[in-house]
Tab-separated table of C-alpha atoms in Angstrom:
chain	number	residue	atom	x	y	z
A	1	MET	CA	109.299	101.735	137.016
A	2	LYS	CA	108.939	98.021	137.413
A	3	ASN	CA	108.043	94.914	135.419
A	4	PHE	CA	109.769	95.964	132.222
A	5	LYS	CA	109.743	92.629	130.372
A	6	LYS	CA	111.186	91.927	126.970
A	7	TYR	CA	110.947	88.652	125.036
A	8	LEU	CA	112.928	88.319	121.856
A	9	PHE	CA	112.114	86.325	118.747
A	10	GLY	CA	113.207	86.566	115.113
A	11	LEU	CA	110.860	86.987	112.174
A	12	LEU	CA	113.219	87.533	109.255
A	13	VAL	CA	111.128	88.042	106.127
A	14	ILE	CA	113.362	89.917	103.723
A	15	ALA	CA	112.152	88.068	100.600
A	16	PRO	CA	108.463	88.924	101.103
A	17	LEU	CA	109.482	92.490	101.900
A	18	PHE	CA	111.127	92.850	98.512
A	19	ALA	CA	108.121	91.369	96.737
A	20	VAL	CA	105.525	93.466	98.534
A	21	LEU	CA	107.201	96.867	98.604
A	22	MET	CA	108.303	96.679	95.001
A	23	SER	CA	104.934	95.439	93.728
A	24	CYS	CA	103.066	98.121	95.693
A	25	ASN	CA	104.966	101.007	94.150
A	26	ASP	CA	102.474	102.326	91.565
A	27	SER	CA	105.125	104.261	89.652
A	28	GLU	CA	106.846	102.552	86.757
A	29	ASP	CA	110.037	104.319	87.777
A	30	GLN	CA	110.584	102.172	90.855
A	31	THR	CA	113.336	103.065	93.275
A	32	GLN	CA	116.200	100.602	93.376
A	33	GLY	CA	118.431	99.746	96.313
A	34	THR	CA	117.715	99.212	99.997
A	35	SER	CA	117.091	101.327	103.080
A	36	LYS	CA	117.479	100.614	106.785
A	37	VAL	CA	114.293	101.018	108.824
A	38	ALA	CA	113.967	100.950	112.622
A	39	VAL	CA	110.721	101.324	114.591
A	40	ARG	CA	110.931	102.533	118.190
A	41	MET	CA	108.288	103.208	120.832
A	42	THR	CA	108.132	105.923	123.481
A	43	ASP	CA	105.445	107.452	125.680
A	44	ALA	CA	103.974	110.703	126.909
A	45	PRO	CA	103.137	109.836	130.544
A	46	GLY	CA	99.674	109.682	132.062
A	47	ASP	CA	98.294	109.530	135.590
A	48	TYR	CA	98.794	105.780	136.154
A	49	ASP	CA	101.233	103.572	138.056
A	50	GLU	CA	101.805	101.334	135.029
A	51	VAL	CA	100.383	100.875	131.541
A	52	ASN	CA	101.534	97.492	130.220
A	53	VAL	CA	101.093	96.757	126.510
A	54	GLU	CA	101.956	93.469	124.806
A	55	VAL	CA	103.595	93.972	121.400
A	56	LEU	CA	103.569	90.901	119.149
A	57	ASP	CA	104.718	92.266	115.809
A	58	VAL	CA	105.475	95.358	113.738
A	59	MET	CA	104.235	95.132	110.153
A	60	ILE	CA	104.751	97.440	107.180
A	61	LYS	CA	102.968	98.080	103.917
A	62	GLY	CA	104.043	99.778	100.725
A	63	SER	CA	100.593	100.422	99.279
A	64	SER	CA	98.268	103.131	100.560
A	65	ASP	CA	95.071	101.115	99.995
A	66	ALA	CA	92.922	100.430	103.067
A	67	GLY	CA	92.676	96.658	102.584
A	68	ASP	CA	94.446	93.949	104.550
A	69	ASN	CA	96.538	92.639	101.652
A	70	GLY	CA	100.219	93.430	101.342
A	71	TRP	CA	101.190	93.558	105.024
A	72	VAL	CA	104.476	91.889	106.017
A	73	SER	CA	106.431	91.747	109.254
A	74	LEU	CA	109.357	94.146	109.505
A	75	GLY	CA	111.325	91.272	111.015
A	76	ASN	CA	113.842	91.127	113.861
A	77	ILE	CA	111.007	91.989	116.257
A	78	GLN	CA	111.580	92.474	119.968
A	79	ALA	CA	108.195	91.231	121.135
A	80	GLY	CA	107.078	91.411	124.739
A	81	VAL	CA	105.144	93.270	127.409
A	82	TYR	CA	106.260	96.878	127.814
A	83	ASN	CA	105.340	99.240	130.613
A	84	LEU	CA	104.810	102.455	128.662
A	85	LEU	CA	105.604	104.514	131.741
A	86	ASP	CA	109.163	103.180	131.584
A	87	LEU	CA	109.443	104.951	128.217
A	88	THR	CA	109.274	108.585	129.298
A	89	GLY	CA	111.721	111.461	129.548
A	90	GLY	CA	113.376	110.627	126.239
A	91	ILE	CA	113.665	106.860	126.769
A	92	ASN	CA	112.502	104.643	123.914
A	93	VAL	CA	112.663	100.961	123.038
A	94	LEU	CA	113.564	99.339	119.723
A	95	LEU	CA	110.669	97.180	118.499
A	96	GLY	CA	112.204	96.031	115.232
A	97	GLU	CA	114.648	96.923	112.480
A	98	ASN	CA	115.626	95.574	109.108
A	99	THR	CA	117.087	96.435	105.720
A	100	ILE	CA	114.246	96.575	103.197
A	101	PRO	CA	113.772	97.626	99.573
A	102	SER	CA	113.756	101.366	98.972
A	103	GLY	CA	110.532	102.936	97.791
A	104	GLN	CA	107.236	104.074	99.257
A	105	LEU	CA	106.448	103.061	102.854
A	106	SER	CA	102.816	103.982	103.434
A	107	GLN	CA	101.771	102.381	106.724
A	108	ILE	CA	103.052	100.742	109.887
A	109	ARG	CA	100.899	98.309	111.868
A	110	LEU	CA	101.523	97.638	115.566
A	111	VAL	CA	100.124	94.202	116.461
A	112	LEU	CA	99.135	93.867	120.125
A	113	GLY	CA	98.458	90.758	122.212
A	114	ASP	CA	96.046	90.153	125.095
A	115	GLU	CA	98.439	90.722	128.030
A	116	ASN	CA	97.569	94.407	128.417
A	117	THR	CA	96.992	95.841	131.899
A	118	VAL	CA	96.794	99.185	133.673
A	119	VAL	CA	97.800	99.759	137.310
A	120	LYS	CA	95.974	102.551	139.105
A	121	ASP	CA	96.542	103.349	142.815
A	122	GLY	CA	98.237	99.974	143.230
A	123	VAL	CA	95.365	97.956	141.704
A	124	THR	CA	95.830	96.071	138.409
A	125	TYR	CA	92.996	96.114	135.844
A	126	PRO	CA	92.732	94.412	132.444
A	127	LEU	CA	93.297	96.827	129.577
A	128	ASN	CA	90.916	95.814	126.821
A	129	THR	CA	91.638	96.286	123.147
A	130	PRO	CA	88.506	96.898	121.012
A	131	SER	CA	87.806	94.115	118.528
A	132	ALA	CA	88.264	96.506	115.603
A	133	GLN	CA	91.929	96.900	116.593
A	134	GLN	CA	92.783	93.240	117.177
A	135	SER	CA	94.295	92.943	113.709
A	136	GLY	CA	96.702	95.736	114.641
A	137	LEU	CA	96.917	99.492	115.000
A	138	LYS	CA	97.390	101.040	111.564
A	139	ILE	CA	99.523	104.184	111.467
A	140	GLN	CA	99.918	106.314	108.340
A	141	VAL	CA	103.562	107.052	107.460
A	142	ASN	CA	103.728	107.997	103.754
A	143	GLN	CA	107.522	108.127	103.637
A	144	MET	CA	109.619	107.641	100.501
A	145	LEU	CA	112.652	105.553	101.473
A	146	GLN	CA	115.739	106.630	99.558
A	147	PRO	CA	118.446	104.078	98.650
A	148	GLY	CA	121.151	103.905	101.298
A	149	GLY	CA	119.099	105.924	103.777
A	150	THR	CA	118.473	105.119	107.455
A	151	TYR	CA	115.011	105.856	108.863
A	152	ASN	CA	114.143	105.790	112.555
A	153	PHE	CA	110.371	105.876	113.079
A	154	LEU	CA	109.287	106.817	116.592
A	155	LEU	CA	105.816	105.694	117.729
A	156	ASP	CA	104.845	108.114	120.484
A	157	PHE	CA	102.026	106.698	122.674
A	158	ASP	CA	99.943	109.393	124.350
A	159	VAL	CA	98.859	107.433	127.432
A	160	ALA	CA	96.848	110.308	128.925
A	161	HIS	CA	94.516	110.246	125.897
A	162	SER	CA	94.772	106.532	125.034
A	163	VAL	CA	93.422	104.814	128.157
A	164	VAL	CA	89.684	105.213	128.700
A	165	VAL	CA	87.574	104.223	131.711
A	166	GLU	CA	84.024	103.244	130.825
A	167	ALA	CA	81.230	105.331	132.313
A	168	GLY	CA	79.348	104.197	135.379
A	169	GLY	CA	82.347	103.411	137.550
A	170	SER	CA	82.669	99.909	136.072
A	171	GLY	CA	86.440	99.971	136.419
A	172	ASN	CA	86.766	98.657	132.850
A	173	TYR	CA	89.738	100.190	131.070
A	174	ASN	CA	89.821	100.278	127.274
A	175	LEU	CA	92.808	101.039	125.059
A	176	HIS	CA	91.981	103.561	122.326
A	177	PRO	CA	95.527	104.362	121.222
A	178	VAL	CA	96.552	107.878	120.323
A	179	ILE	CA	99.900	107.483	118.560
A	180	ARG	CA	102.027	110.019	116.699
A	181	VAL	CA	104.687	108.749	114.328
A	182	THR	CA	107.724	110.874	113.471
A	183	THR	CA	111.149	110.424	111.942
A	184	GLU	CA	114.466	111.906	113.027
A	185	ALA	CA	115.022	113.358	109.579
A	186	THR	CA	111.865	115.497	109.631
A	187	SER	CA	111.549	116.455	113.298
A	188	GLY	CA	113.420	117.314	116.468
A	189	ALA	CA	112.625	117.186	120.179
A	190	ILE	CA	112.478	119.404	123.264
A	191	LYS	CA	113.570	118.085	126.639
A	192	GLY	CA	114.283	119.369	130.119
A	193	THR	CA	113.776	118.853	133.848
A	194	ILE	CA	111.151	120.534	136.014
A	195	SER	CA	111.719	121.388	139.687
A	196	PRO	CA	110.260	120.580	142.137
A	197	ILE	CA	110.146	117.019	140.788
A	198	ASP	CA	107.319	115.849	143.058
A	199	VAL	CA	104.757	118.102	141.344
A	200	GLN	CA	103.014	116.556	138.343
A	201	THR	CA	103.566	118.982	135.480
A	202	LEU	CA	102.293	119.154	131.906
A	203	VAL	CA	104.634	120.546	129.236
A	204	ALA	CA	103.208	121.518	125.849
A	205	VAL	CA	103.853	123.273	122.534
A	206	GLN	CA	101.540	124.061	119.638
A	207	VAL	CA	102.511	122.416	116.331
A	208	ASN	CA	100.396	123.571	113.396
A	209	GLY	CA	97.435	124.175	115.687
A	210	THR	CA	97.761	120.863	117.544
A	211	ALA	CA	99.035	120.597	121.108
A	212	VAL	CA	101.987	118.246	121.583
A	213	SER	CA	102.333	117.578	125.303
A	214	ALA	CA	103.864	115.289	127.919
A	215	TYR	CA	103.812	114.984	131.681
A	216	THR	CA	107.049	114.951	133.639
A	217	ASN	CA	108.106	111.536	134.918
A	218	GLU	CA	109.039	110.655	138.513
A	219	ALA	CA	112.433	112.335	138.062
A	220	GLY	CA	110.862	115.555	136.747
A	221	VAL	CA	112.119	114.869	133.209
A	222	PHE	CA	110.077	115.506	130.067
A	223	GLN	CA	110.665	115.184	126.344
A	224	LEU	CA	108.415	116.380	123.529
A	225	ASN	CA	109.088	114.294	120.420
A	226	GLY	CA	108.231	114.857	116.779
A	227	ILE	CA	108.545	118.650	116.762
A	228	PRO	CA	109.282	120.001	113.250
A	229	SER	CA	112.073	122.516	112.786
A	230	GLY	CA	110.996	125.977	113.920
A	231	THR	CA	110.648	128.379	116.842
A	232	TYR	CA	108.129	127.601	119.578
A	233	THR	CA	106.661	128.741	122.870
A	234	VAL	CA	106.783	126.053	125.565
A	235	THR	CA	104.112	126.158	128.277
A	236	VAL	CA	104.792	124.439	131.612
A	237	THR	CA	101.619	123.864	133.672
A	238	PRO	CA	102.009	122.439	137.203
A	239	ASP	CA	99.235	120.690	139.111
A	240	PRO	CA	96.895	123.529	140.233
A	241	ALA	CA	96.857	122.068	143.747
A	242	SER	CA	100.578	122.852	144.043
A	243	GLY	CA	99.956	126.603	144.047
A	244	LEU	CA	102.841	127.059	141.578
A	245	ALA	CA	102.515	129.417	138.632
A	246	ILE	CA	102.446	128.467	134.950
A	247	LEU	CA	105.817	128.989	133.272
A	248	THR	CA	106.155	130.105	129.639
A	249	ILE	CA	109.411	129.863	127.671
A	250	ASP	CA	109.445	131.805	124.387
A	251	ASN	CA	111.694	131.494	121.326
A	252	VAL	CA	112.608	127.834	121.762
A	253	VAL	CA	114.408	126.792	118.576
A	254	VAL	CA	114.045	123.215	117.293
A	255	VAL	CA	116.268	121.724	114.575
A	256	ASN	CA	115.371	118.534	112.714
A	257	GLY	CA	117.381	115.571	113.934
A	258	GLU	CA	118.441	117.314	117.148
A	259	VAL	CA	117.211	117.575	120.763
A	260	THR	CA	116.838	121.055	122.248
A	261	ASN	CA	117.643	120.838	125.972
A	262	LEU	CA	116.011	123.512	128.109
A	263	GLY	CA	117.939	122.375	131.179
A	264	ASN	CA	116.422	122.663	134.661
A	265	LEU	CA	113.278	124.794	134.837
A	266	VAL	CA	112.290	125.928	138.329
A	267	LEU	CA	108.619	126.550	139.094
A	268	GLN	CA	107.725	129.241	141.625
């Protein structure tokens, strides 16, 4: 994919982080020490040429209250415009990382800018962000950070369900983000390659009654992120127009912190 642009700037705010996270821990027995936190972004592909999203900041909050007080920047942010369709097949990008006080991390906020566009059939359209989301996309985490621990949070954009075209053929595209957040410590992943690669294919598993799915990218590669440890059935559904049959793979074992590689799966 093209136009993968990254602009770097530093927002080191370690002192406010200590003040906020420690003050927001309601327990008198506050956790001491520090933890390393990294926030990464990936994507489950959709039927677009490009989906470009401008990321300005990643903020965190220790308290679980719904108000706007207590948010601070994670710091060391890699801000810029990212084509989400570059982040498929197991590829992800580091948005920010820092060493912060241990304790409760309740929420992550992804702050977006105005340079958001979608490319469909070679035509570029503005991708509008609803006014209610202009202060940032709030994502519930509810993770206790242990002293000395390292936590990699993966924000998984579901493009197929996030980009909406308004009714009436207006051509207006709105961004209503569907984002799953997972950590390496509490989930694994399933990856593989589908042949033939020129057939758009949807790969899915059921996790606690919810479908986790991704389309293959242009190389036929897929990766399902945030799958808790367990045994699953993977369903591979090719474009019906291809005439290829649905493929089902049973007894796929996922281990937290690991990637289960199904290898090359051939559709017939």
